[in-house]
Tab-separated table of C-alpha atoms in Angstrom:
chain	number	residue	atom	x	y	z
A	25	UNK	CA	29.961	128.077	-291.716
A	26	UNK	CA	32.887	127.819	-290.103
A	27	UNK	CA	30.869	128.288	-286.641
A	28	UNK	CA	29.005	125.439	-287.534
A	29	UNK	CA	31.890	122.258	-288.177
A	30	UNK	CA	32.616	124.211	-284.241
A	31	UNK	CA	29.591	123.414	-282.900
A	32	UNK	CA	29.601	119.932	-285.354
A	33	UNK	CA	32.439	118.707	-283.569
A	34	UNK	CA	31.768	119.682	-279.939
A	35	UNK	CA	28.716	117.486	-280.242
A	36	UNK	CA	30.793	114.786	-281.449
A	37	UNK	CA	33.232	115.043	-278.665
A	38	UNK	CA	30.021	115.717	-275.950
A	39	UNK	CA	29.026	112.253	-277.484
A	40	UNK	CA	32.693	111.021	-277.320
A	41	UNK	CA	32.882	111.517	-273.671
A	42	UNK	CA	29.305	110.463	-272.844
A	43	UNK	CA	30.090	106.859	-274.560
A	44	UNK	CA	33.678	106.885	-272.567
A	45	UNK	CA	32.218	107.375	-269.556
A	46	UNK	CA	28.930	104.853	-270.660
A	47	UNK	CA	32.053	102.105	-271.135
A	48	UNK	CA	34.224	102.908	-268.175
A	49	UNK	CA	30.815	102.767	-265.782
A	50	UNK	CA	29.858	99.471	-267.429
A	51	UNK	CA	33.511	98.440	-266.957
A	52	UNK	CA	33.626	98.945	-263.684
A	53	UNK	CA	29.912	97.477	-262.965
A	54	UNK	CA	30.761	94.265	-264.584
A	55	UNK	CA	33.756	94.090	-262.389
A	56	UNK	CA	32.407	94.421	-259.301
A	57	UNK	CA	32.456	91.086	-257.350
A	58	UNK	CA	28.421	90.839	-255.558
A	59	UNK	CA	28.936	90.800	-251.447
A	60	UNK	CA	27.313	87.443	-251.123
A	61	UNK	CA	29.174	85.899	-254.408
A	62	UNK	CA	32.684	86.772	-251.622
A	63	UNK	CA	30.499	85.415	-248.944
A	64	UNK	CA	29.721	82.113	-250.321
A	65	UNK	CA	33.803	82.073	-251.620
A	66	UNK	CA	35.622	83.244	-248.973
A	67	UNK	CA	33.354	80.937	-246.534
A	68	UNK	CA	33.722	77.982	-249.340
A	69	UNK	CA	37.344	78.541	-248.399
A	70	UNK	CA	37.591	79.022	-244.881
A	71	UNK	CA	35.428	75.579	-244.482
A	72	UNK	CA	37.748	73.706	-246.343
A	73	UNK	CA	40.916	75.039	-245.438
A	74	UNK	CA	39.379	73.783	-241.360
A	75	UNK	CA	38.432	70.190	-242.214
A	76	UNK	CA	40.542	69.231	-244.372
A	77	UNK	CA	43.488	70.850	-242.246
A	78	UNK	CA	41.775	68.862	-239.189
A	79	UNK	CA	42.070	65.814	-241.279
A	80	UNK	CA	45.879	66.448	-242.036
A	81	UNK	CA	46.219	66.936	-238.178
A	82	UNK	CA	44.862	63.324	-237.374
A	83	UNK	CA	46.442	61.904	-240.396
A	84	UNK	CA	49.918	62.976	-241.514
A	85	UNK	CA	53.013	62.070	-240.292
A	86	UNK	CA	55.220	64.727	-240.568
A	87	UNK	CA	55.565	67.633	-238.028
A	88	UNK	CA	55.813	70.072	-240.088
A	89	UNK	CA	52.911	69.467	-241.523
A	90	UNK	CA	50.514	69.111	-238.971
A	91	UNK	CA	52.450	72.221	-237.281
A	92	UNK	CA	51.129	74.095	-240.247
A	93	UNK	CA	47.493	72.224	-240.207
A	94	UNK	CA	46.983	73.076	-236.320
A	95	UNK	CA	47.545	76.886	-237.658
A	96	UNK	CA	45.473	76.802	-240.038
A	97	UNK	CA	42.502	75.641	-237.922
A	98	UNK	CA	43.333	77.817	-235.049
A	99	UNK	CA	43.590	80.978	-237.911
A	100	UNK	CA	41.002	79.905	-239.953
A	101	UNK	CA	38.381	79.275	-237.740
A	102	UNK	CA	38.926	83.301	-235.926
A	103	UNK	CA	39.097	84.812	-239.697
A	104	UNK	CA	35.558	82.580	-240.022
A	105	UNK	CA	34.673	83.962	-236.836
A	106	UNK	CA	35.022	87.346	-237.972
A	107	UNK	CA	33.392	87.368	-241.162
A	108	UNK	CA	30.292	86.104	-239.142
A	109	UNK	CA	30.724	89.199	-236.789
A	110	UNK	CA	30.846	91.369	-239.397
A	111	UNK	CA	27.890	90.342	-242.106
A	112	UNK	CA	26.431	90.824	-238.494
A	113	UNK	CA	26.815	94.271	-237.295
A	114	UNK	CA	26.903	95.257	-240.388
A	115	UNK	CA	23.250	94.185	-240.845
A	116	UNK	CA	23.840	92.142	-243.741
A	117	UNK	CA	21.760	89.223	-244.154
A	118	UNK	CA	24.228	86.843	-246.190
A	119	UNK	CA	24.664	83.635	-244.212
A	120	UNK	CA	28.173	81.854	-245.043
A	121	UNK	CA	28.216	78.595	-246.077
A	122	UNK	CA	28.163	76.009	-243.291
A	123	UNK	CA	28.311	72.658	-245.558
A	124	UNK	CA	31.156	72.245	-248.584
A	125	UNK	CA	30.121	72.284	-252.374
A	126	UNK	CA	30.890	69.348	-254.309
A	127	UNK	CA	34.098	70.750	-255.862
A	128	UNK	CA	35.803	70.658	-251.898
A	129	UNK	CA	33.869	67.644	-250.898
A	130	UNK	CA	35.897	66.074	-253.834
A	131	UNK	CA	39.426	67.583	-252.498
A	132	UNK	CA	38.275	66.329	-249.157
A	133	UNK	CA	37.210	62.524	-250.466
A	134	UNK	CA	40.423	63.001	-252.371
A	135	UNK	CA	42.416	63.299	-248.844
A	136	UNK	CA	40.796	60.707	-247.523
A	137	UNK	CA	41.527	58.163	-249.499
A	138	UNK	CA	45.082	59.297	-249.451
A	139	UNK	CA	47.546	56.375	-248.160
A	140	UNK	CA	49.848	57.982	-245.167
A	141	UNK	CA	52.321	57.562	-247.063
A	142	UNK	CA	50.906	60.034	-250.374
A	143	UNK	CA	48.498	62.387	-248.318
A	144	UNK	CA	51.532	65.083	-247.098
A	145	UNK	CA	51.898	65.398	-250.814
A	146	UNK	CA	48.459	65.653	-250.932
A	147	UNK	CA	47.649	68.136	-248.734
A	148	UNK	CA	50.347	70.312	-249.105
A	149	UNK	CA	49.466	70.236	-253.165
A	150	UNK	CA	45.688	70.997	-252.032
A	151	UNK	CA	46.133	74.074	-249.294
A	152	UNK	CA	48.809	75.562	-251.784
A	153	UNK	CA	46.412	76.036	-255.286
A	154	UNK	CA	43.546	76.797	-252.121
A	155	UNK	CA	45.805	79.515	-250.805
A	156	UNK	CA	46.504	80.765	-254.217
A	157	UNK	CA	42.849	81.052	-255.079
A	158	UNK	CA	42.031	82.622	-251.943
A	159	UNK	CA	44.519	85.540	-252.157
A	160	UNK	CA	43.375	86.060	-255.358
A	161	UNK	CA	39.590	85.784	-254.039
A	162	UNK	CA	40.457	88.672	-251.309
A	163	UNK	CA	42.717	90.793	-253.614
A	164	UNK	CA	39.408	90.887	-256.451
A	165	UNK	CA	36.915	91.538	-253.652
A	166	UNK	CA	39.345	94.287	-251.683
A	167	UNK	CA	39.766	95.700	-255.518
A	168	UNK	CA	36.225	96.026	-256.873
A	169	UNK	CA	34.010	94.300	-253.844
A	170	UNK	CA	30.529	96.228	-253.755
A	171	UNK	CA	30.160	96.617	-250.232
A	172	UNK	CA	33.656	98.643	-248.346
A	173	UNK	CA	32.985	97.034	-244.773
A	174	UNK	CA	33.473	93.708	-246.568
A	175	UNK	CA	36.095	94.886	-248.642
A	176	UNK	CA	38.023	96.346	-245.774
A	177	UNK	CA	37.914	92.678	-244.707
A	178	UNK	CA	39.363	91.301	-247.668
A	179	UNK	CA	42.273	93.626	-247.577
A	180	UNK	CA	42.574	93.324	-243.580
A	181	UNK	CA	42.764	89.280	-244.184
A	182	UNK	CA	44.666	88.901	-247.078
A	183	UNK	CA	48.147	89.675	-246.187
A	184	UNK	CA	47.011	86.505	-243.751
A	185	UNK	CA	46.438	84.487	-246.314
A	186	UNK	CA	49.957	85.448	-248.431
A	187	UNK	CA	51.095	84.399	-245.657
A	188	UNK	CA	50.112	81.169	-245.137
A	189	UNK	CA	50.577	80.369	-248.963
A	190	UNK	CA	54.084	81.516	-248.428
A	191	UNK	CA	54.591	79.352	-245.486
A	192	UNK	CA	53.087	75.720	-247.393
A	193	UNK	CA	54.444	76.680	-250.577
A	194	UNK	CA	58.088	76.539	-248.468
A	195	UNK	CA	56.522	73.262	-246.891
A	196	UNK	CA	55.622	72.548	-250.955
A	197	UNK	CA	59.474	73.200	-251.087
A	198	UNK	CA	59.904	69.945	-249.150
A	199	UNK	CA	58.518	67.601	-250.837
């Protein structure tokens, strides 16, 4: 009789371990960001950085804002090319976004409609939020992404995005 209790306990223990592993696997899968989602979001963010910063180069009256905007254009074009090259080299049949989505078009319209006096505040505010979101996106994919090469790209790009965020936050502190 005593052996039966042990066998019953053993069955329950094995079932508990199996359930725990199954739940852990399901949670890990649920937290995995697809490569398609990452490329879409990353390329949209990158494209927005370039287009909004090109506008800032032309519309801002502040030399520091223009300098930041030029840096964004230069560095985000480089990042965009690196992503395209990675997708080609990895033979991933994912295409980066080439046009802004509705959300980013609305933000661009807000910048285009801003007066020269209000432009810098709007641009810096939008850039701060955009870079916070980009840093979070790249952090999430570098930890939970499904593609090794894209995870490496996210990990290697994230410090640059953090530096951009730090730079724009220093501009924001002056406004």
